[in-house]
Tab-separated table of C-alpha atoms and ligand atoms in Angstrom:
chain	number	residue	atom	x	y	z
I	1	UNK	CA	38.715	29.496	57.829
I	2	UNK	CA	37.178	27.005	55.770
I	3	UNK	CA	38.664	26.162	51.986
I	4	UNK	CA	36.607	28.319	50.468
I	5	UNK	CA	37.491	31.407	52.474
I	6	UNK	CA	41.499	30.127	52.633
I	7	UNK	CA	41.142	30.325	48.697
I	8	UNK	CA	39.533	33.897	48.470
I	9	UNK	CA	42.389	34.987	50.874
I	10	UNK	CA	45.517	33.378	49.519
I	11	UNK	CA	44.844	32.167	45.957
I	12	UNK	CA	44.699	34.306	42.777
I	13	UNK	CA	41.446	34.547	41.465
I	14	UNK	CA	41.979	33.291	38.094
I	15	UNK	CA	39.144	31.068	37.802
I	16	UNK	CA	34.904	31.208	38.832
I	17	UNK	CA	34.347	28.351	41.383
I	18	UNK	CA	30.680	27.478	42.629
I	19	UNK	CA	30.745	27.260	46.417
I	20	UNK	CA	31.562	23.522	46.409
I	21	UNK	CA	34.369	21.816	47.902
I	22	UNK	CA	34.903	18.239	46.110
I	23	UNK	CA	36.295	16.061	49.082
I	24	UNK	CA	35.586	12.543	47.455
I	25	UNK	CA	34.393	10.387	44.578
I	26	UNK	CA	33.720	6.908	43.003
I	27	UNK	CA	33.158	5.891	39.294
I	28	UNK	CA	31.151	9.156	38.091
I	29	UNK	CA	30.059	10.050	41.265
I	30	UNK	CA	31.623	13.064	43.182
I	31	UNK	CA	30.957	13.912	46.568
I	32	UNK	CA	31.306	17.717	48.401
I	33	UNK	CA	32.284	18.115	52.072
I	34	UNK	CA	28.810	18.697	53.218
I	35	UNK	CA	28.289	15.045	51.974
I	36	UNK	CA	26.083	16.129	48.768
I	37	UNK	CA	26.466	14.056	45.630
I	38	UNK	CA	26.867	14.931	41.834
I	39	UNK	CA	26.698	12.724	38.835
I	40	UNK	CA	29.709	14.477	36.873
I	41	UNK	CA	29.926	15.133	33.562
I	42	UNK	CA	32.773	17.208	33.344
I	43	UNK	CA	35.713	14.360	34.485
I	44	UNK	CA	37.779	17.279	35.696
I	45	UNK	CA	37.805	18.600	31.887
I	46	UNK	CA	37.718	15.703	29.720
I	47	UNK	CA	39.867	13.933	31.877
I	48	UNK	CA	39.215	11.841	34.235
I	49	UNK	CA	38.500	8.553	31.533
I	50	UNK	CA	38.550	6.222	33.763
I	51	UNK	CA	36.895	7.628	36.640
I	52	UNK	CA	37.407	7.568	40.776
I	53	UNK	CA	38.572	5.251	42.743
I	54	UNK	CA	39.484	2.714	40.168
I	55	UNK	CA	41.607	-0.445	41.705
I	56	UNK	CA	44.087	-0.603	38.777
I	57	UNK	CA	44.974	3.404	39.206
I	58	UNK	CA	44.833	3.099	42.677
I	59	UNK	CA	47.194	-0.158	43.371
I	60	UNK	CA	49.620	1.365	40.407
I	61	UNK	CA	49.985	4.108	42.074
I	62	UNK	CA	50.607	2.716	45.571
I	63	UNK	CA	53.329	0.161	43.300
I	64	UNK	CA	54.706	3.409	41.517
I	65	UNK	CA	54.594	5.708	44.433
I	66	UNK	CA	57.198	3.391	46.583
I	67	UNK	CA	59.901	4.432	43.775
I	68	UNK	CA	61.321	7.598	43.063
I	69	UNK	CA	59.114	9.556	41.598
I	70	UNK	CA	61.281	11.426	39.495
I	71	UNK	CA	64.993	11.085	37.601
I	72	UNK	CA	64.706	13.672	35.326
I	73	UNK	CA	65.381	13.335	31.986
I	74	UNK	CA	69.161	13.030	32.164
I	75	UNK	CA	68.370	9.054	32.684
I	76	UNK	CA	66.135	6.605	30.743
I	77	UNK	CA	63.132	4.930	32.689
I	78	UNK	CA	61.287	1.863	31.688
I	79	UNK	CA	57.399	3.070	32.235
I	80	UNK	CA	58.167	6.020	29.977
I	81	UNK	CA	59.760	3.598	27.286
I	82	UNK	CA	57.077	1.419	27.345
I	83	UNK	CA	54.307	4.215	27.249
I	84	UNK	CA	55.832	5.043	23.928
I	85	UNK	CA	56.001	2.064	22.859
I	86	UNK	CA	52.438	1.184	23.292
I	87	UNK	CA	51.587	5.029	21.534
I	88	UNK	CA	53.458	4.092	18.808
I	89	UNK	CA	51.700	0.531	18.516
I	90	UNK	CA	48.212	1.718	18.611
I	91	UNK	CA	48.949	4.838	16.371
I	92	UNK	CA	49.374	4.108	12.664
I	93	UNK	CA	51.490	7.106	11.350
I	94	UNK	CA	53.453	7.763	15.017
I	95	UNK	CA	57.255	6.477	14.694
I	96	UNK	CA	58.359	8.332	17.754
I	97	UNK	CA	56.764	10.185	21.166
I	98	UNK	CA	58.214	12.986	22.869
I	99	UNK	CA	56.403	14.089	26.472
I	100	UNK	CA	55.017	16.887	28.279
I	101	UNK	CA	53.153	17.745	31.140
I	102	UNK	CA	50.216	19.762	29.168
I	103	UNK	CA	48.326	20.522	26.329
I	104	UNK	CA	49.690	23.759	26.296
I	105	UNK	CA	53.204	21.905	26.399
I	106	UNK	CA	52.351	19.413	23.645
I	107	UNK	CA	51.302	21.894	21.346
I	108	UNK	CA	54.434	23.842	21.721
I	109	UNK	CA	56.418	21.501	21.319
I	110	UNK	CA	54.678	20.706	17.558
I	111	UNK	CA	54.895	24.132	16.821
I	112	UNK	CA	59.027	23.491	17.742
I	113	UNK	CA	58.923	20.742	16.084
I	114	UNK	CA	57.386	22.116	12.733
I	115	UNK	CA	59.224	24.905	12.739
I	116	UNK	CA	62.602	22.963	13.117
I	117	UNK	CA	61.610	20.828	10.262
I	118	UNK	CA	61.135	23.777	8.124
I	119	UNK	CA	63.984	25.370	8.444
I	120	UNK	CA	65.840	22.018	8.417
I	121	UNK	CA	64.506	21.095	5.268
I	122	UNK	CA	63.685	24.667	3.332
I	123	UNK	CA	65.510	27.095	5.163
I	124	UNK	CA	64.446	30.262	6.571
I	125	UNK	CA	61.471	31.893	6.324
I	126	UNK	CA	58.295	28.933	6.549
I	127	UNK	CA	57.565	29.482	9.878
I	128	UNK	CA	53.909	30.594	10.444
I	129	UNK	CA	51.516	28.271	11.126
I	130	UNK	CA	47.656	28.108	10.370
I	131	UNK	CA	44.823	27.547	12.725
I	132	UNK	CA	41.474	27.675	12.799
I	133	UNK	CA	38.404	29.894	13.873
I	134	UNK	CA	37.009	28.416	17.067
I	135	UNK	CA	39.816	27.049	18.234
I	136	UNK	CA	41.417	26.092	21.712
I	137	UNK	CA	45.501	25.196	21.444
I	138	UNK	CA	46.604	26.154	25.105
I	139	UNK	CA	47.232	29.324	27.204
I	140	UNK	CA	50.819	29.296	26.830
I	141	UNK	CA	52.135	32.195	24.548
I	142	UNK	CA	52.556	30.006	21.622
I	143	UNK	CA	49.674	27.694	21.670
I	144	UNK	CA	47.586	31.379	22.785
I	145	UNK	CA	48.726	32.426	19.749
I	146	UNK	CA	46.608	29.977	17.840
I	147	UNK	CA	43.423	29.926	19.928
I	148	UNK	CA	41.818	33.523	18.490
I	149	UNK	CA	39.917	34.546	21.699
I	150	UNK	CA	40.324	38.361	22.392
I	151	UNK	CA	39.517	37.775	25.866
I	152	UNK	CA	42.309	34.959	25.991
I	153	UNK	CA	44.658	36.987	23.972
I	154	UNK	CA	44.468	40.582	24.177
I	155	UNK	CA	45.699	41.235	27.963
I	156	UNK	CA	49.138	39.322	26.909
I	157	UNK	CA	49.791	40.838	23.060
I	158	UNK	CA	52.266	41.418	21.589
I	159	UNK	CA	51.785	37.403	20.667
I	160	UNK	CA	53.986	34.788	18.194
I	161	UNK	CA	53.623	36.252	14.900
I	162	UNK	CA	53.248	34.448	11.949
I	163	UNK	CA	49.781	32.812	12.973
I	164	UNK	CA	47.184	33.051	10.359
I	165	UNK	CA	43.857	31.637	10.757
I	166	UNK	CA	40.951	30.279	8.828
I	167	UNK	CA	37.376	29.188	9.045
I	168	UNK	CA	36.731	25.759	10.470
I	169	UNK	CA	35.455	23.340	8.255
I	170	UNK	CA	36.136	25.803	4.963
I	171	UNK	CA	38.431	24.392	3.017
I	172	UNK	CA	38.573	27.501	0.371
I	173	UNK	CA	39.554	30.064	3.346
I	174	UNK	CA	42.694	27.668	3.961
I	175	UNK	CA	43.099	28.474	0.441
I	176	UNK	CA	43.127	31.860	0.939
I	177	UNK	CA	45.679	32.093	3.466
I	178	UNK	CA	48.161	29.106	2.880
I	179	UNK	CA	51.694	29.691	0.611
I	180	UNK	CA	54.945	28.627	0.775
I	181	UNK	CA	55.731	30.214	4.453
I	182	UNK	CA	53.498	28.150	6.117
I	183	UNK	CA	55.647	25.038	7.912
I	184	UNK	CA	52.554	23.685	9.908
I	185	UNK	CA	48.469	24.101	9.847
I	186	UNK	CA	47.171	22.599	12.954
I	187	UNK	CA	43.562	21.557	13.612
I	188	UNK	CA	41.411	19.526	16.395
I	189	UNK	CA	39.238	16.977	14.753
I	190	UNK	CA	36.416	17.688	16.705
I	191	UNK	CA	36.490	21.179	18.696
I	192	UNK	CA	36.293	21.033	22.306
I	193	UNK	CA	35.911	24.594	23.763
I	194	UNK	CA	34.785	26.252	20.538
I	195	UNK	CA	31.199	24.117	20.964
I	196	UNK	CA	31.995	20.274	19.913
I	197	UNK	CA	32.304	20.733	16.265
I	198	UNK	CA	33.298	17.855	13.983
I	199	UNK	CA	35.651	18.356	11.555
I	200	UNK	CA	33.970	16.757	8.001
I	201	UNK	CA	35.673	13.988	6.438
I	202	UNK	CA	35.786	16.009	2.800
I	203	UNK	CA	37.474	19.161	4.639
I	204	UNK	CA	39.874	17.363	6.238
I	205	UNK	CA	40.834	15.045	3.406
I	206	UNK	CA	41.603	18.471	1.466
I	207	UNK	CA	43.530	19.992	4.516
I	208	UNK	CA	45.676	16.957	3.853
I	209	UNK	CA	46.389	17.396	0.590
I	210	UNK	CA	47.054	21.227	0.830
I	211	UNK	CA	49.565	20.779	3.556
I	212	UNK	CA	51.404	18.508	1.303
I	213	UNK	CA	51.072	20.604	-1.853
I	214	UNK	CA	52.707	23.679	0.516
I	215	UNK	CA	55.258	21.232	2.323
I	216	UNK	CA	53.648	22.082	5.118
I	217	UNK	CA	53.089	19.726	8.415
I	218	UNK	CA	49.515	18.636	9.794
I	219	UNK	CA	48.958	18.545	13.176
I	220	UNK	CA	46.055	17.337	14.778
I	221	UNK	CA	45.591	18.336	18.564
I	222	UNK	CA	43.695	15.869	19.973
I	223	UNK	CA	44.333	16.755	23.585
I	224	UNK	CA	40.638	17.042	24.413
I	225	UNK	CA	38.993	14.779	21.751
I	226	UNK	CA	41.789	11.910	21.779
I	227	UNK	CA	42.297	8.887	23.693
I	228	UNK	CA	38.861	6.956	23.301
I	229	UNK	CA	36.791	9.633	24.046
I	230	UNK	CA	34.680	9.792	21.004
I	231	UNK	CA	34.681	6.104	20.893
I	232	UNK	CA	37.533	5.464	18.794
I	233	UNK	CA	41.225	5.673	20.271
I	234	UNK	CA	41.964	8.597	18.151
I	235	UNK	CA	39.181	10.776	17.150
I	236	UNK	CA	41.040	11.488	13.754
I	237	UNK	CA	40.639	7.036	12.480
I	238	UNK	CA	37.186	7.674	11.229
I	239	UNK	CA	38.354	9.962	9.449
I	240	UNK	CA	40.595	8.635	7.112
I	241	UNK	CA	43.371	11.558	7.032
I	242	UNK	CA	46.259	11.141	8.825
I	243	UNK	CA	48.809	13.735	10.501
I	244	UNK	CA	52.549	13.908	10.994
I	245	UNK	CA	51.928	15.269	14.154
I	246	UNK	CA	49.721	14.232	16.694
I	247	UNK	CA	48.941	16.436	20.423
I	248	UNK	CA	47.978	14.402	23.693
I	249	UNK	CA	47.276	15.000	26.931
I	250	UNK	CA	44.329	15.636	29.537
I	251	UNK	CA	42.937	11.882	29.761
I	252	UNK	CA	46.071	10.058	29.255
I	253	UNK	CA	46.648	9.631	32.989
I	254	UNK	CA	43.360	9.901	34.202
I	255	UNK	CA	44.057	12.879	36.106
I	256	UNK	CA	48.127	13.209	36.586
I	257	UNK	CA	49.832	15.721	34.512
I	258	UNK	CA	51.151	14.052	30.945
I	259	UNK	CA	51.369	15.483	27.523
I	260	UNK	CA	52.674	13.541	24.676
I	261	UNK	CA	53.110	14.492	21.016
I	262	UNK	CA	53.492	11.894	18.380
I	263	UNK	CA	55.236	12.203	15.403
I	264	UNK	CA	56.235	10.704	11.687
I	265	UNK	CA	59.921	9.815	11.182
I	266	UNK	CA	60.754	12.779	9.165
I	267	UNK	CA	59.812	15.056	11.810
I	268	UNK	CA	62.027	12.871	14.785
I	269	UNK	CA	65.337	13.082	12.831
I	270	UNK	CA	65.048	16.781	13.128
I	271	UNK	CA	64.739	16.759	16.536
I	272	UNK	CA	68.249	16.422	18.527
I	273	UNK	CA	69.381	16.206	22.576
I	274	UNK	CA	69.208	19.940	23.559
I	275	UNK	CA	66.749	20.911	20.807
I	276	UNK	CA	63.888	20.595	23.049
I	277	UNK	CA	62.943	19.256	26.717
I	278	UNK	CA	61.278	19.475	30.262
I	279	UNK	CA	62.521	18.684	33.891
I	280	UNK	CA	59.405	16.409	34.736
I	281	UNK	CA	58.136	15.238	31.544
I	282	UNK	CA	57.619	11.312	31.152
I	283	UNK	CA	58.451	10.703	34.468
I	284	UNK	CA	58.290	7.131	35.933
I	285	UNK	CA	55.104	7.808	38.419
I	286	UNK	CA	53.084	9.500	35.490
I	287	UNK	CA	54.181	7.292	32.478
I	288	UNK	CA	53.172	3.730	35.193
I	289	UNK	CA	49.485	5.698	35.513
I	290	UNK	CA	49.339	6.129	31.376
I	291	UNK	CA	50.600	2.839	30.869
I	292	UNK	CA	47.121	1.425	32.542
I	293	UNK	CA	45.057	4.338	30.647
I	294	UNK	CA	46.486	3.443	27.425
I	295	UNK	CA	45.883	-0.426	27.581
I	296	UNK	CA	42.253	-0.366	29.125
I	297	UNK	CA	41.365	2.647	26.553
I	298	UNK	CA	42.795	0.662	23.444
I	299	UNK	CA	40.788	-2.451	24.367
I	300	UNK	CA	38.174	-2.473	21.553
I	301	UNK	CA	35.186	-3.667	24.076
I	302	UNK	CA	36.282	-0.579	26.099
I	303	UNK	CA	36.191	1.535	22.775
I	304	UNK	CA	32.898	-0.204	22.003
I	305	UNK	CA	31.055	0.486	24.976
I	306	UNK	CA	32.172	4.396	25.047
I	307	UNK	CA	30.117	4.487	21.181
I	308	UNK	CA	27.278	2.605	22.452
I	309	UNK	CA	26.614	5.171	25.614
I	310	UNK	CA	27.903	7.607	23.476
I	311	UNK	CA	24.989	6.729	21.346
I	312	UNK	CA	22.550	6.034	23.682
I	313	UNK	CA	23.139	9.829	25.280
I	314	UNK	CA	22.741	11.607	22.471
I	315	UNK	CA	19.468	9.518	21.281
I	316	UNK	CA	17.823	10.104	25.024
I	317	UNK	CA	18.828	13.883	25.041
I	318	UNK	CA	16.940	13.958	21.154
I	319	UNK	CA	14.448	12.013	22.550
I	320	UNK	CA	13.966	14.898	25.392
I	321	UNK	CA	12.187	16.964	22.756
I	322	UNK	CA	12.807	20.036	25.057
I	323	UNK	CA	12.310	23.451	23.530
I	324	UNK	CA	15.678	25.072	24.658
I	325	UNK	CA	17.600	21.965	22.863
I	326	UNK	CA	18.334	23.211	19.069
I	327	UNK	CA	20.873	20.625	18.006
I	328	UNK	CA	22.815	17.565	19.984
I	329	UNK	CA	26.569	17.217	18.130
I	330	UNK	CA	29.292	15.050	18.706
I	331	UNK	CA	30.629	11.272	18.834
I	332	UNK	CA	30.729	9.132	21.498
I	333	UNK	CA	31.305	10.778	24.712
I	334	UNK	CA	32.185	14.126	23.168
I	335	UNK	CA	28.389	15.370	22.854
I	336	UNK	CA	27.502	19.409	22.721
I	337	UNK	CA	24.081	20.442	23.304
I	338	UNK	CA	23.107	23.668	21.191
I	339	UNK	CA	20.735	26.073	23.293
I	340	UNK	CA	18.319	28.539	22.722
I	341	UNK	CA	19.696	30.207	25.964
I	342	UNK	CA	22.910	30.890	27.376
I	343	UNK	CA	24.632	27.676	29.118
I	344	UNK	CA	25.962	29.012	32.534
I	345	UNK	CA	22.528	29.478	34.251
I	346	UNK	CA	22.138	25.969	33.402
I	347	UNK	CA	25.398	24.944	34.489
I	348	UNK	CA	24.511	26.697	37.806
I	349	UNK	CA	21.458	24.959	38.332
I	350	UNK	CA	23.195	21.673	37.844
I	351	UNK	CA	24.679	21.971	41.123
I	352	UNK	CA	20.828	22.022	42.806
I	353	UNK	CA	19.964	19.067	40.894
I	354	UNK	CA	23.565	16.995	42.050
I	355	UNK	CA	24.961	17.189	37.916
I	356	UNK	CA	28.132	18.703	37.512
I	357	UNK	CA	28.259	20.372	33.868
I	358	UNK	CA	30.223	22.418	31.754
I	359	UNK	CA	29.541	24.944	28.773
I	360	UNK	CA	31.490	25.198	26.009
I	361	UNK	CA	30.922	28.906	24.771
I	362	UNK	CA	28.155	30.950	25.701
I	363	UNK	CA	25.087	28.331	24.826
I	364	UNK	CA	26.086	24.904	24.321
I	365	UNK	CA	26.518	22.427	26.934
I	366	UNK	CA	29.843	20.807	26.781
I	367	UNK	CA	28.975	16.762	28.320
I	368	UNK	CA	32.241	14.766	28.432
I	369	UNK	CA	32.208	12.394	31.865
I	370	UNK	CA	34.279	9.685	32.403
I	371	UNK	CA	34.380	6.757	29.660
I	372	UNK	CA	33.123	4.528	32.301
I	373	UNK	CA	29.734	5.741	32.606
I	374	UNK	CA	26.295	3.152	32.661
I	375	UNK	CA	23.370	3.131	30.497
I	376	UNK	CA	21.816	3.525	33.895
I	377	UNK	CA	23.810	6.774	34.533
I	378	UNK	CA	23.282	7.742	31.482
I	379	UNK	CA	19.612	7.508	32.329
I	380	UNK	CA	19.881	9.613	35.690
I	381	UNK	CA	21.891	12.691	33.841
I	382	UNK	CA	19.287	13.047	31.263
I	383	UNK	CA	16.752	12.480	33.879
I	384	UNK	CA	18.550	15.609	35.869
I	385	UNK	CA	18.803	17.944	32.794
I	386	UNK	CA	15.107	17.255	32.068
I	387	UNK	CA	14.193	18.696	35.294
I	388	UNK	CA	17.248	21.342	35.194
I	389	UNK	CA	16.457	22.771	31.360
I	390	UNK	CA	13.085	22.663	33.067
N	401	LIG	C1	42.208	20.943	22.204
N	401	LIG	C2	43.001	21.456	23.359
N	401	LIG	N1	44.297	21.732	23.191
N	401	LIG	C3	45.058	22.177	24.209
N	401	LIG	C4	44.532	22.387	25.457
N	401	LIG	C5	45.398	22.886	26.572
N	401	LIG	O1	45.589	21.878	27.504
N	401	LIG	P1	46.068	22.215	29.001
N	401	LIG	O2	44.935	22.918	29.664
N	401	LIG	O3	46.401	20.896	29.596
N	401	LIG	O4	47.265	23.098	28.871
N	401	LIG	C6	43.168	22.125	25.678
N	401	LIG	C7	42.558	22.364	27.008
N	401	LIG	O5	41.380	22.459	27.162
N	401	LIG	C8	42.385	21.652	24.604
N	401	LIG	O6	41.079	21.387	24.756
């Protein structure tokens, strides 16, 4: 039996593959075992930043890979103490990190950690939490909680209580909903699988204050938009508005499994040994791999060239003029393009034309490849999705 049959026989059919099996790949390039290529701009999610077969990854690795790969966290380790370090350098309100293995896991552990703070500082009852229309937290029960899709949630109810949720970018249905017993409101600053939908500066600025008005924590989840991928290190700077906690994960080890959240002061000195952990989190092999994402990412001339091709996407797919196109959103290499027409038939025929794409909802086009991507690249996928939406 070939992969594809060993899968239908033996794995749980949780997911919709095309018949592809992805064997190899280098820089944006992936290649399938009958030796077809695609030009991919999915990076396994929005996470693969840096790309295949890069030498740094690779030789870190092989250094990394001679050690144990694993102490637990019974024991301190010096590439998870450095990781944080660097986090806490390049982040302007983060005092402290903790670590995951997720999303899912890092925005968990800020609803633990706002909660904690509550009742820490104002006792029992602030614990529910607001979150947003369109939103994607995580498929655990807690972050599923917060991500209001009845076909993510409905098959797993009854679900944390205590989540109420307003309309993205509408600051006076926060209003409506927010009090006292709210302890945390927690928002992505540009939505990834609700469509690619920028939060606006003036919304967020008010989100800010009303947290602080209610005593209540901000939390931005950048596990999909963070770490340079809208051409800034954190897609929240332009902004202006900063959180007390921040959610990271998918990119940060361009490809290993790593969550981090990053938090004020206030909300660390809540947090004490046995409040809150993981067997594998921060682990030596991951936190060496992060260590190299987080120094090439933070390089401004990296940062710089992901807005510049960022750019240069989004004006060539304008530029396209094509009929199903309504609307191109997004910064840097976070761009959704709004059809006319539902996405997954174009997804499909992506595979015929060697692009690898993703929707985001039923008609927009979710394109997030790795950071490393060409003008000339850029080029060949609009080239491709000409002849695709074609
Ligand atoms: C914004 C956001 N938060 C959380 C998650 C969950 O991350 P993971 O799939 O690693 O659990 C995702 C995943 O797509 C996401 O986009």
């Amino acid at each position: 039996m070939n992969a594809i049959e060993l899968e239908q026989q033996y794995v749980v059919h949780a997911y919709n593959r095309p018949p592809i099996v992805l064997v190899d790949g280098q820089g944006v390039w992936l290649e399938d075992a009958e030796g077809n290529r695609y030009l991919d701009l999915v990076a396994g999610i929005a996470v693969n930043a840096l790309g295949y077969g890069d030498p740094e990854i690779a030789s870190t690795i092989c250094e990394a890979g001679k050690k144990p790969l694993h102490y637990s966290n019974l024991y301190h380790n010096e590439p998870m103490a450095r990781l944080a370090q660097k986090l806490v350098e390049i982040t302007p309100f983060a005092d402290r990190v903790h670590f995951q293995n997720s999303g899912t896991e890092s925005t968990e552990a800020a609803i633990k950690f706002a909660r904690k703070f509550a009742r820490t500082h104002f006792g029992e009852g602030k614990t529910d939490i607001v979150a947003f229309t369109g939103a994607f937290h995580g498929r655990t029960m807690g972050a599923l909680s917060m991500t209001p899709r009845e076909k993510y949630q409905k098959p797993y109810q009854p679900l944390m209580p205590g989540v109420r949720f307003a309309r993205f970018n509408d600051i006076d249905s926060v209003r409506e909903v927010i009090d006292d017993g709210v302890c945390a409101i927690i928002i992505e600053p540009v939505q990834g699988e609700g469509g690619i939908h920028p939060a606006d500066v003036g919304f967020m600025a008010a989100l800010r204050e009303l947290a602080w008005e209610h005593n209540a924590l901000l939390i931005f989840d950048e596990v999909q938009c963070g770490v340079g991928r809208t051409g800034t290190f954190w897609a929240h700077e332009p902004l202006g508005v900063l959180p007390d906690i921040l959610c990271s994960a998918k990119p940060l080890a361009n490809g290993l499994p790593i969550g981090a959240v990053l938090v004020i002061e206030r909300v660390a000195e809540v947090i004490h040994p046995g409040d809150h952990g993981t067997t594998f989190a921060g682990g030596p092999f991951v936190t060496s791999v992060a260590n190299v994402v987080v120094n090439r990412i933070s390089d401004p001339a990296f940062l710089q060239h992901v807005q510049e091709t960022g750019a240069y996407f989004k004006a060539r797919l304008e530029a396209l003029n094509n009929p199903h196109i309504v609307e191109v959103r997004g910064r840097g290499l976070m761009l959704g393009v709004q059809l006319d027409m539902p996405a997954a038939p174009v997804v499909q025929a992506g595979y015929e034309h060697g692009l690898l794409l993703l929707n985001a909802g039923a008609d927009v086009l979710r394109l997030v490849p790795p950071l490393i991507i060409s003008k000339d690249e850029v080029d060949i996928a609009v080239e491709r999705l000409a002849a695709v939406l074609g």
